[in-house]
mmCIF file of N, CA and C in Angstrom:
data_model
loop_
_atom_site.group_PDB
_atom_site.id
_atom_site.type_symbol
_atom_site.label_atom_id
_atom_site.label_comp_id
_atom_site.label_asym_id
_atom_site.label_seq_id
_atom_site.Cartn_x
_atom_site.Cartn_y
_atom_site.Cartn_z
ATOM 1 N N MET C 1 5.644 132.211 119.742
ATOM 2 C CA MET C 1 6.393 132.422 118.512
ATOM 3 C C MET C 1 6.938 131.090 118.024
ATOM 4 N N ASP C 2 6.498 130.686 116.866
ATOM 5 C CA ASP C 2 6.971 129.443 116.274
ATOM 6 C C ASP C 2 8.148 129.732 115.363
ATOM 7 N N LEU C 3 9.173 128.889 115.467
ATOM 8 C CA LEU C 3 10.356 129.029 114.613
ATOM 9 C C LEU C 3 10.239 128.095 113.421
ATOM 10 N N SER C 4 10.650 128.571 112.275
ATOM 11 C CA SER C 4 10.666 127.713 111.092
ATOM 12 C C SER C 4 11.952 126.883 111.122
ATOM 13 N N LEU C 5 11.991 125.831 110.303
ATOM 14 C CA LEU C 5 13.182 124.981 110.246
ATOM 15 C C LEU C 5 14.437 125.761 109.835
ATOM 16 N N PRO C 6 14.380 126.642 108.830
ATOM 17 C CA PRO C 6 15.589 127.412 108.502
ATOM 18 C C PRO C 6 16.083 128.267 109.681
ATOM 19 N N GLN C 7 15.165 128.810 110.464
ATOM 20 C CA GLN C 7 15.567 129.595 111.633
ATOM 21 C C GLN C 7 16.232 128.708 112.688
ATOM 22 N N ILE C 8 15.710 127.511 112.848
ATOM 23 C CA ILE C 8 16.303 126.576 113.809
ATOM 24 C C ILE C 8 17.720 126.201 113.372
ATOM 25 N N TRP C 9 17.908 125.938 112.071
ATOM 26 C CA TRP C 9 19.248 125.615 111.563
ATOM 27 C C TRP C 9 20.200 126.797 111.758
ATOM 28 N N LEU C 10 19.693 128.001 111.584
ATOM 29 C CA LEU C 10 20.505 129.196 111.803
ATOM 30 C C LEU C 10 20.943 129.285 113.268
ATOM 31 N N ILE C 11 20.034 129.036 114.171
ATOM 32 C CA ILE C 11 20.357 129.065 115.598
ATOM 33 C C ILE C 11 21.375 127.976 115.943
ATOM 34 N N VAL C 12 21.177 126.780 115.393
ATOM 35 C CA VAL C 12 22.129 125.680 115.626
ATOM 36 C C VAL C 12 23.515 126.080 115.114
ATOM 37 N N GLY C 13 23.570 126.685 113.936
ATOM 38 C CA GLY C 13 24.848 127.123 113.381
ATOM 39 C C GLY C 13 25.540 128.150 114.260
ATOM 40 N N LEU C 14 24.789 129.094 114.777
ATOM 41 C CA LEU C 14 25.370 130.113 115.654
ATOM 42 C C LEU C 14 25.851 129.516 116.978
ATOM 43 N N ILE C 15 25.102 128.562 117.501
ATOM 44 C CA ILE C 15 25.530 127.878 118.727
ATOM 45 C C ILE C 15 26.821 127.107 118.480
ATOM 46 N N MET C 16 26.919 126.468 117.325
ATOM 47 C CA MET C 16 28.152 125.740 116.984
ATOM 48 C C MET C 16 29.345 126.699 116.857
ATOM 49 N N LEU C 17 29.121 127.876 116.288
ATOM 50 C CA LEU C 17 30.202 128.868 116.200
ATOM 51 C C LEU C 17 30.651 129.303 117.591
ATOM 52 N N LEU C 18 29.698 129.510 118.492
ATOM 53 C CA LEU C 18 30.053 129.857 119.868
ATOM 54 C C LEU C 18 30.815 128.722 120.547
ATOM 55 N N ALA C 19 30.391 127.495 120.296
ATOM 56 C CA ALA C 19 31.084 126.336 120.867
ATOM 57 C C ALA C 19 32.519 126.268 120.346
ATOM 58 N N GLU C 20 32.740 126.618 119.095
ATOM 59 C CA GLU C 20 34.092 126.610 118.527
ATOM 60 C C GLU C 20 34.964 127.676 119.181
ATOM 61 N N LEU C 21 34.377 128.810 119.493
ATOM 62 C CA LEU C 21 35.143 129.859 120.160
ATOM 63 C C LEU C 21 35.604 129.425 121.548
ATOM 64 N N VAL C 22 34.799 128.603 122.212
ATOM 65 C CA VAL C 22 35.132 128.139 123.556
ATOM 66 C C VAL C 22 36.116 126.972 123.508
ATOM 67 N N SER C 23 36.000 126.125 122.513
ATOM 68 C CA SER C 23 36.857 124.941 122.431
ATOM 69 C C SER C 23 38.093 125.238 121.584
ATOM 70 N N VAL C 24 39.007 124.308 121.599
ATOM 71 C CA VAL C 24 40.206 124.422 120.767
ATOM 72 C C VAL C 24 40.314 123.227 119.815
ATOM 73 N N LEU C 25 39.204 122.582 119.560
ATOM 74 C CA LEU C 25 39.214 121.340 118.793
ATOM 75 C C LEU C 25 39.179 121.529 117.288
ATOM 76 N N LEU C 26 38.710 122.659 116.817
ATOM 77 C CA LEU C 26 38.523 122.933 115.400
ATOM 78 C C LEU C 26 37.634 121.859 114.760
ATOM 79 N N VAL C 27 36.499 121.605 115.398
ATOM 80 C CA VAL C 27 35.520 120.654 114.890
ATOM 81 C C VAL C 27 34.157 121.316 114.742
ATOM 82 N N PHE C 28 33.766 122.079 115.743
ATOM 83 C CA PHE C 28 32.431 122.676 115.753
ATOM 84 C C PHE C 28 32.212 123.623 114.579
ATOM 85 N N VAL C 29 33.281 124.234 114.083
ATOM 86 C CA VAL C 29 33.130 125.181 112.979
ATOM 87 C C VAL C 29 32.589 124.477 111.734
ATOM 88 N N PHE C 30 32.922 123.231 111.529
ATOM 89 C CA PHE C 30 32.443 122.499 110.363
ATOM 90 C C PHE C 30 30.967 122.133 110.509
ATOM 91 N N PHE C 31 30.537 121.839 111.726
ATOM 92 C CA PHE C 31 29.119 121.600 111.964
ATOM 93 C C PHE C 31 28.330 122.905 111.862
ATOM 94 N N ALA C 32 28.954 124.003 112.268
ATOM 95 C CA ALA C 32 28.324 125.317 112.098
ATOM 96 C C ALA C 32 28.149 125.609 110.616
ATOM 97 N N PHE C 33 29.162 125.308 109.831
ATOM 98 C CA PHE C 33 29.079 125.502 108.380
ATOM 99 C C PHE C 33 27.954 124.658 107.795
ATOM 100 N N GLY C 34 27.847 123.408 108.230
ATOM 101 C CA GLY C 34 26.775 122.534 107.750
ATOM 102 C C GLY C 34 25.398 123.057 108.113
ATOM 103 N N ALA C 35 25.241 123.543 109.348
ATOM 104 C CA ALA C 35 23.945 124.059 109.792
ATOM 105 C C ALA C 35 23.582 125.351 109.057
ATOM 106 N N LEU C 36 24.557 126.238 108.887
ATOM 107 C CA LEU C 36 24.278 127.503 108.193
ATOM 108 C C LEU C 36 23.977 127.271 106.708
ATOM 109 N N ALA C 37 24.693 126.346 106.089
ATOM 110 C CA ALA C 37 24.419 126.019 104.684
ATOM 111 C C ALA C 37 23.037 125.381 104.545
ATOM 112 N N THR C 38 22.676 124.512 105.477
ATOM 113 C CA THR C 38 21.358 123.890 105.460
ATOM 114 C C THR C 38 20.266 124.940 105.642
ATOM 115 N N SER C 39 20.500 125.887 106.529
ATOM 116 C CA SER C 39 19.544 126.982 106.730
ATOM 117 C C SER C 39 19.344 127.772 105.439
ATOM 118 N N LEU C 40 20.429 128.062 104.759
ATOM 119 C CA LEU C 40 20.345 128.809 103.494
ATOM 120 C C LEU C 40 19.597 128.010 102.429
ATOM 121 N N LEU C 41 19.951 126.724 102.293
ATOM 122 C CA LEU C 41 19.292 125.887 101.288
ATOM 123 C C LEU C 41 17.796 125.716 101.598
ATOM 124 N N ALA C 42 17.446 125.629 102.869
ATOM 125 C CA ALA C 42 16.030 125.505 103.242
ATOM 126 C C ALA C 42 15.295 126.824 103.010
ATOM 127 N N THR C 43 15.960 127.924 103.240
ATOM 128 C CA THR C 43 15.338 129.236 103.044
ATOM 129 C C THR C 43 15.001 129.493 101.586
ATOM 130 N N ILE C 44 15.910 129.088 100.693
ATOM 131 C CA ILE C 44 15.646 129.325 99.259
ATOM 132 C C ILE C 44 14.757 128.250 98.639
ATOM 133 N N GLY C 45 14.351 127.257 99.436
ATOM 134 C CA GLY C 45 13.372 126.286 98.970
ATOM 135 C C GLY C 45 13.924 125.008 98.380
ATOM 136 N N LEU C 46 15.222 124.778 98.464
ATOM 137 C CA LEU C 46 15.791 123.546 97.915
ATOM 138 C C LEU C 46 15.591 122.344 98.837
ATOM 139 N N LEU C 47 15.451 122.588 100.131
ATOM 140 C CA LEU C 47 15.238 121.512 101.098
ATOM 141 C C LEU C 47 13.941 121.798 101.842
ATOM 142 N N ASN C 48 12.899 121.028 101.521
ATOM 143 C CA ASN C 48 11.590 121.311 102.101
ATOM 144 C C ASN C 48 11.253 120.483 103.328
ATOM 145 N N ASP C 49 11.712 119.237 103.392
ATOM 146 C CA ASP C 49 11.341 118.393 104.532
ATOM 147 C C ASP C 49 12.526 118.190 105.482
ATOM 148 N N LEU C 50 12.217 117.796 106.689
ATOM 149 C CA LEU C 50 13.221 117.651 107.739
ATOM 150 C C LEU C 50 14.272 116.597 107.385
ATOM 151 N N GLU C 51 13.841 115.508 106.765
ATOM 152 C CA GLU C 51 14.774 114.435 106.434
ATOM 153 C C GLU C 51 15.854 114.911 105.470
ATOM 154 N N SER C 52 15.460 115.655 104.438
ATOM 155 C CA SER C 52 16.455 116.160 103.481
ATOM 156 C C SER C 52 17.367 117.197 104.142
ATOM 157 N N GLN C 53 16.859 117.941 105.095
ATOM 158 C CA GLN C 53 17.676 118.922 105.796
ATOM 159 C C GLN C 53 18.708 118.234 106.699
ATOM 160 N N ILE C 54 18.289 117.193 107.380
ATOM 161 C CA ILE C 54 19.217 116.437 108.228
ATOM 162 C C ILE C 54 20.291 115.785 107.366
ATOM 163 N N LEU C 55 19.902 115.218 106.236
ATOM 164 C CA LEU C 55 20.864 114.610 105.321
ATOM 165 C C LEU C 55 21.837 115.670 104.798
ATOM 166 N N SER C 56 21.321 116.816 104.413
ATOM 167 C CA SER C 56 22.160 117.907 103.919
ATOM 168 C C SER C 56 23.149 118.368 104.998
ATOM 169 N N PHE C 57 22.647 118.566 106.212
ATOM 170 C CA PHE C 57 23.510 118.976 107.322
ATOM 171 C C PHE C 57 24.626 117.966 107.543
ATOM 172 N N SER C 58 24.286 116.684 107.546
ATOM 173 C CA SER C 58 25.274 115.627 107.784
ATOM 174 C C SER C 58 26.329 115.586 106.697
ATOM 175 N N VAL C 59 25.882 115.611 105.439
ATOM 176 C CA VAL C 59 26.817 115.513 104.315
ATOM 177 C C VAL C 59 27.726 116.736 104.254
ATOM 178 N N ILE C 60 27.155 117.932 104.349
ATOM 179 C CA ILE C 60 27.953 119.159 104.278
ATOM 180 C C ILE C 60 28.942 119.229 105.441
ATOM 181 N N SER C 61 28.496 118.904 106.634
ATOM 182 C CA SER C 61 29.378 118.950 107.804
ATOM 183 C C SER C 61 30.535 117.970 107.672
ATOM 184 N N LEU C 62 30.236 116.736 107.324
ATOM 185 C CA LEU C 62 31.287 115.724 107.230
ATOM 186 C C LEU C 62 32.246 115.993 106.074
ATOM 187 N N LEU C 63 31.714 116.400 104.926
ATOM 188 C CA LEU C 63 32.600 116.705 103.798
ATOM 189 C C LEU C 63 33.513 117.886 104.111
ATOM 190 N N SER C 64 32.958 118.931 104.713
ATOM 191 C CA SER C 64 33.806 120.074 105.050
ATOM 192 C C SER C 64 34.841 119.694 106.102
ATOM 193 N N LEU C 65 34.464 118.849 107.040
ATOM 194 C CA LEU C 65 35.403 118.382 108.054
ATOM 195 C C LEU C 65 36.541 117.595 107.422
ATOM 196 N N ILE C 66 36.210 116.678 106.534
ATOM 197 C CA ILE C 66 37.221 115.834 105.894
ATOM 198 C C ILE C 66 38.124 116.652 104.977
ATOM 199 N N VAL C 67 37.535 117.534 104.182
ATOM 200 C CA VAL C 67 38.300 118.263 103.170
ATOM 201 C C VAL C 67 39.074 119.447 103.752
ATOM 202 N N LEU C 68 38.470 120.176 104.676
ATOM 203 C CA LEU C 68 39.058 121.445 105.101
ATOM 204 C C LEU C 68 39.821 121.423 106.418
ATOM 205 N N ARG C 69 39.638 120.423 107.251
ATOM 206 C CA ARG C 69 40.255 120.448 108.583
ATOM 207 C C ARG C 69 41.776 120.461 108.508
ATOM 208 N N LYS C 70 42.347 119.658 107.633
ATOM 209 C CA LYS C 70 43.802 119.598 107.511
ATOM 210 C C LYS C 70 44.359 120.957 107.079
ATOM 211 N N HIS C 71 43.697 121.591 106.138
ATOM 212 C CA HIS C 71 44.150 122.899 105.670
ATOM 213 C C HIS C 71 43.981 123.966 106.747
ATOM 214 N N ALA C 72 42.893 123.899 107.484
ATOM 215 C CA ALA C 72 42.659 124.859 108.565
ATOM 216 C C ALA C 72 43.702 124.688 109.668
ATOM 217 N N ARG C 73 44.051 123.461 109.983
ATOM 218 C CA ARG C 73 45.085 123.192 110.994
ATOM 219 C C ARG C 73 46.418 123.810 110.574
ATOM 220 N N LYS C 74 46.776 123.667 109.295
ATOM 221 C CA LYS C 74 48.028 124.242 108.804
ATOM 222 C C LYS C 74 48.024 125.756 108.935
ATOM 223 N N LEU C 75 46.891 126.380 108.657
ATOM 224 C CA LEU C 75 46.799 127.834 108.770
ATOM 225 C C LEU C 75 46.951 128.297 110.215
ATOM 226 N N LEU C 76 46.435 127.509 111.145
ATOM 227 C CA LEU C 76 46.462 127.888 112.548
ATOM 228 C C LEU C 76 47.694 127.392 113.290
ATOM 229 N N ASP C 77 48.479 126.540 112.670
ATOM 230 C CA ASP C 77 49.654 125.965 113.320
ATOM 231 C C ASP C 77 50.749 127.015 113.444
ATOM 232 N N ARG C 78 51.228 127.246 114.655
ATOM 233 C CA ARG C 78 52.236 128.275 114.897
ATOM 234 C C ARG C 78 53.653 127.726 114.740
ATOM 235 N N ARG C 79 53.829 126.435 114.624
ATOM 236 C CA ARG C 79 55.179 125.885 114.528
ATOM 237 C C ARG C 79 55.869 126.273 113.236
ATOM 238 N N GLY C 80 55.117 126.647 112.230
ATOM 239 C CA GLY C 80 55.713 127.023 110.962
ATOM 240 C C GLY C 80 56.252 128.445 110.941
ATOM 241 N N LEU C 81 55.996 129.205 112.003
ATOM 242 C CA LEU C 81 56.466 130.580 112.041
ATOM 243 C C LEU C 81 57.949 130.624 112.357
ATOM 244 N N PRO C 82 58.660 131.619 111.840
ATOM 245 C CA PRO C 82 60.083 131.722 112.158
ATOM 246 C C PRO C 82 60.291 132.016 113.637
ATOM 247 N N GLU C 83 61.396 131.517 114.169
ATOM 248 C CA GLU C 83 61.690 131.702 115.584
ATOM 249 C C GLU C 83 62.131 133.140 115.839
ATOM 250 N N TYR C 84 61.659 133.692 116.937
ATOM 251 C CA TYR C 84 62.020 135.042 117.339
ATOM 252 C C TYR C 84 63.386 134.971 117.999
ATOM 253 N N ASN C 85 64.399 135.616 117.422
ATOM 254 C CA ASN C 85 65.741 135.453 117.953
ATOM 255 C C ASN C 85 66.489 136.774 118.145
ATOM 256 N N GLU C 86 65.769 137.834 118.459
ATOM 257 C CA GLU C 86 66.404 139.127 118.696
ATOM 258 C C GLU C 86 67.367 139.060 119.882
ATOM 259 N N PHE C 87 67.041 138.254 120.904
ATOM 260 C CA PHE C 87 67.829 138.201 122.132
ATOM 261 C C PHE C 87 69.025 137.254 122.036
ATOM 262 N N VAL C 88 69.057 136.385 121.046
ATOM 263 C CA VAL C 88 70.080 135.346 120.951
ATOM 264 C C VAL C 88 71.470 135.971 120.881
ATOM 265 N N GLY C 89 72.348 135.450 121.733
ATOM 266 C CA GLY C 89 73.725 135.937 121.770
ATOM 267 C C GLY C 89 73.951 137.070 122.763
ATOM 268 N N GLU C 90 72.892 137.612 123.325
ATOM 269 C CA GLU C 90 73.009 138.703 124.291
ATOM 270 C C GLU C 90 73.370 138.146 125.671
ATOM 271 N N THR C 91 73.975 138.995 126.500
ATOM 272 C CA THR C 91 74.389 138.612 127.845
ATOM 273 C C THR C 91 73.398 139.163 128.860
ATOM 274 N N ALA C 92 73.140 138.386 129.908
ATOM 275 C CA ALA C 92 72.234 138.797 130.976
ATOM 276 C C ALA C 92 72.796 138.337 132.313
ATOM 277 N N MET C 93 72.187 138.797 133.407
ATOM 278 C CA MET C 93 72.626 138.454 134.764
ATOM 279 C C MET C 93 71.551 137.609 135.443
ATOM 280 N N VAL C 94 71.981 136.504 136.060
ATOM 281 C CA VAL C 94 71.059 135.640 136.796
ATOM 282 C C VAL C 94 70.761 136.300 138.136
ATOM 283 N N ILE C 95 69.478 136.502 138.455
ATOM 284 C CA ILE C 95 69.100 137.108 139.733
ATOM 285 C C ILE C 95 68.420 136.112 140.668
ATOM 286 N N LYS C 96 68.006 134.977 140.151
ATOM 287 C CA LYS C 96 67.463 133.888 140.966
ATOM 288 C C LYS C 96 67.998 132.597 140.378
ATOM 289 N N ASP C 97 68.581 131.761 141.229
ATOM 290 C CA ASP C 97 69.197 130.515 140.753
ATOM 291 C C ASP C 97 68.326 129.811 139.717
ATOM 292 N N ILE C 98 68.991 129.284 138.690
ATOM 293 C CA ILE C 98 68.306 128.468 137.681
ATOM 294 C C ILE C 98 68.637 127.013 138.001
ATOM 295 N N PRO C 99 67.647 126.254 138.514
ATOM 296 C CA PRO C 99 67.921 124.857 138.879
ATOM 297 C C PRO C 99 68.150 123.975 137.655
ATOM 298 N N VAL C 100 68.599 122.755 137.936
ATOM 299 C CA VAL C 100 68.926 121.807 136.859
ATOM 300 C C VAL C 100 67.743 121.616 135.902
ATOM 301 N N ASN C 101 66.576 121.348 136.431
ATOM 302 C CA ASN C 101 65.392 121.130 135.590
ATOM 303 C C ASN C 101 64.253 122.048 136.008
ATOM 304 N N GLY C 102 64.519 123.330 136.044
ATOM 305 C CA GLY C 102 63.480 124.255 136.455
ATOM 306 C C GLY C 102 63.770 125.659 135.941
ATOM 307 N N GLU C 103 62.939 126.592 136.391
ATOM 308 C CA GLU C 103 63.067 127.971 135.962
ATOM 309 C C GLU C 103 63.697 128.825 137.043
ATOM 310 N N GLY C 104 64.524 129.742 136.595
ATOM 311 C CA GLY C 104 65.066 130.769 137.470
ATOM 312 C C GLY C 104 64.700 132.112 136.871
ATOM 313 N N LYS C 105 65.428 133.147 137.284
ATOM 314 C CA LYS C 105 65.152 134.490 136.740
ATOM 315 C C LYS C 105 66.459 135.146 136.346
ATOM 316 N N ILE C 106 66.375 135.908 135.252
ATOM 317 C CA ILE C 106 67.520 136.704 134.818
ATOM 318 C C ILE C 106 67.073 138.151 134.671
ATOM 319 N N TYR C 107 68.044 139.039 134.698
ATOM 320 C CA TYR C 107 67.777 140.457 134.492
ATOM 321 C C TYR C 107 68.361 140.812 133.136
ATOM 322 N N TYR C 108 67.489 141.298 132.253
ATOM 323 C CA TYR C 108 67.921 141.605 130.893
ATOM 324 C C TYR C 108 67.107 142.779 130.368
ATOM 325 N N ARG C 109 67.786 143.782 129.845
ATOM 326 C CA ARG C 109 67.162 144.974 129.275
ATOM 327 C C ARG C 109 66.186 145.646 130.245
ATOM 328 N N GLY C 110 66.570 145.731 131.497
ATOM 329 C CA GLY C 110 65.764 146.442 132.476
ATOM 330 C C GLY C 110 64.558 145.693 133.000
ATOM 331 N N ALA C 111 64.477 144.400 132.742
ATOM 332 C CA ALA C 111 63.320 143.626 133.196
ATOM 333 C C ALA C 111 63.757 142.236 133.657
ATOM 334 N N GLU C 112 62.922 141.624 134.494
ATOM 335 C CA GLU C 112 63.144 140.237 134.914
ATOM 336 C C GLU C 112 62.494 139.299 133.910
ATOM 337 N N TRP C 113 63.205 138.227 133.586
ATOM 338 C CA TRP C 113 62.705 137.226 132.649
ATOM 339 C C TRP C 113 62.837 135.841 133.267
ATOM 340 N N LYS C 114 61.901 134.963 132.953
ATOM 341 C CA LYS C 114 62.042 133.555 133.331
ATOM 342 C C LYS C 114 63.135 132.968 132.458
ATOM 343 N N ALA C 115 63.920 132.064 133.038
ATOM 344 C CA ALA C 115 65.011 131.458 132.280
ATOM 345 C C ALA C 115 65.174 129.991 132.638
ATOM 346 N N ILE C 116 65.621 129.213 131.651
ATOM 347 C CA ILE C 116 65.906 127.788 131.815
ATOM 348 C C ILE C 116 67.324 127.551 131.317
ATOM 349 N N SER C 117 68.031 126.649 131.974
ATOM 350 C CA SER C 117 69.395 126.324 131.571
ATOM 351 C C SER C 117 69.396 125.524 130.275
ATOM 352 N N PHE C 118 70.212 125.935 129.330
ATOM 353 C CA PHE C 118 70.318 125.286 128.021
ATOM 354 C C PHE C 118 70.794 123.840 128.144
ATOM 355 N N ASN C 119 71.816 123.633 128.977
ATOM 356 C CA ASN C 119 72.385 122.278 129.106
ATOM 357 C C ASN C 119 71.988 121.614 130.427
ATOM 358 N N HIS C 120 70.899 122.069 131.037
ATOM 359 C CA HIS C 120 70.325 121.477 132.251
ATOM 360 C C HIS C 120 71.349 121.393 133.393
ATOM 361 N N SER C 121 72.046 122.485 133.613
ATOM 362 C CA SER C 121 72.967 122.551 134.737
ATOM 363 C C SER C 121 72.542 123.696 135.649
ATOM 364 N N LEU C 122 72.941 123.626 136.910
ATOM 365 C CA LEU C 122 72.628 124.660 137.873
ATOM 366 C C LEU C 122 73.415 125.916 137.530
ATOM 367 N N ILE C 123 72.711 127.047 137.491
ATOM 368 C CA ILE C 123 73.375 128.334 137.272
ATOM 369 C C ILE C 123 73.002 129.210 138.458
ATOM 370 N N SER C 124 73.999 129.640 139.206
ATOM 371 C CA SER C 124 73.777 130.388 140.444
ATOM 372 C C SER C 124 73.487 131.851 140.174
ATOM 373 N N ALA C 125 72.760 132.466 141.110
ATOM 374 C CA ALA C 125 72.479 133.901 141.041
ATOM 375 C C ALA C 125 73.807 134.656 141.039
ATOM 376 N N GLY C 126 73.876 135.705 140.264
ATOM 377 C CA GLY C 126 75.092 136.495 140.129
ATOM 378 C C GLY C 126 75.928 136.105 138.925
ATOM 379 N N SER C 127 75.621 134.956 138.321
ATOM 380 C CA SER C 127 76.370 134.510 137.150
ATOM 381 C C SER C 127 75.916 135.257 135.906
ATOM 382 N N LYS C 128 76.844 135.395 134.959
ATOM 383 C CA LYS C 128 76.482 135.961 133.663
ATOM 384 C C LYS C 128 76.133 134.807 132.729
ATOM 385 N N VAL C 129 75.094 135.034 131.925
ATOM 386 C CA VAL C 129 74.646 134.002 130.990
ATOM 387 C C VAL C 129 74.485 134.596 129.598
ATOM 388 N N VAL C 130 74.531 133.709 128.611
ATOM 389 C CA VAL C 130 74.287 134.079 127.222
ATOM 390 C C VAL C 130 72.955 133.469 126.815
ATOM 391 N N ILE C 131 72.115 134.251 126.175
ATOM 392 C CA ILE C 131 70.807 133.772 125.723
ATOM 393 C C ILE C 131 70.999 132.956 124.458
ATOM 394 N N MET C 132 70.557 131.704 124.501
ATOM 395 C CA MET C 132 70.731 130.781 123.373
ATOM 396 C C MET C 132 69.512 130.792 122.437
ATOM 397 N N ARG C 133 68.313 130.856 123.030
ATOM 398 C CA ARG C 133 67.077 130.901 122.236
ATOM 399 C C ARG C 133 65.925 131.302 123.136
ATOM 400 N N THR C 134 64.752 131.467 122.532
ATOM 401 C CA THR C 134 63.557 131.802 123.290
ATOM 402 C C THR C 134 62.500 130.726 123.080
ATOM 403 N N GLU C 135 61.694 130.524 124.096
ATOM 404 C CA GLU C 135 60.515 129.655 124.003
ATOM 405 C C GLU C 135 59.370 130.447 124.608
ATOM 406 N N GLY C 136 58.706 131.203 123.768
ATOM 407 C CA GLY C 136 57.663 132.095 124.248
ATOM 408 C C GLY C 136 58.296 133.229 125.033
ATOM 409 N N ILE C 137 57.911 133.343 126.305
ATOM 410 C CA ILE C 137 58.491 134.403 127.140
ATOM 411 C C ILE C 137 59.581 133.863 128.056
ATOM 412 N N VAL C 138 59.997 132.629 127.868
ATOM 413 C CA VAL C 138 61.067 132.026 128.643
ATOM 414 C C VAL C 138 62.344 132.035 127.800
ATOM 415 N N LEU C 139 63.432 132.496 128.407
ATOM 416 C CA LEU C 139 64.717 132.537 127.700
ATOM 417 C C LEU C 139 65.553 131.329 128.087
ATOM 418 N N ILE C 140 66.131 130.677 127.109
ATOM 419 C CA ILE C 140 66.998 129.526 127.338
ATOM 420 C C ILE C 140 68.420 130.066 127.345
ATOM 421 N N VAL C 141 69.130 129.863 128.457
ATOM 422 C CA VAL C 141 70.426 130.503 128.639
ATOM 423 C C VAL C 141 71.519 129.479 128.953
ATOM 424 N N GLU C 142 72.753 129.915 128.741
ATOM 425 C CA GLU C 142 73.926 129.097 129.041
ATOM 426 C C GLU C 142 74.920 129.986 129.774
ATOM 427 N N GLU C 143 75.573 129.431 130.790
ATOM 428 C CA GLU C 143 76.526 130.224 131.565
ATOM 429 C C GLU C 143 77.695 130.620 130.674
ATOM 430 N N SER C 144 78.100 131.889 130.806
ATOM 431 C CA SER C 144 79.203 132.355 129.945
ATOM 432 C C SER C 144 80.526 132.289 130.673
#
């Protein structure tokens, strides 16, 4: 079974999409876009020879990378999301010492949570703490 050039570009584009799913670089998607666009242009007859297809792939990939990467990064950036602060100001009990620069455990709302000291001080088990903020699933606490 012989593959035509548009089919090869389609396969390259799909491989690039798979590579993007595995990586976190946000680069392969632009090469996938270039390969898929080249496949389409070759299929409809606008690009007949290999040289024009390679040039098309290169130009489309690089232009999309330059123009769209910054915008795509902004869409995927989680730092712009509002902070989750439902727990802020609530009181909890330390069940495993919270070291100066490490994680301990607190008991809050019927569950154990990882906790870090807000002001980097030792908080002993049995102490009551106030939740100052969250960092993912880790609660930043201060002794009350």
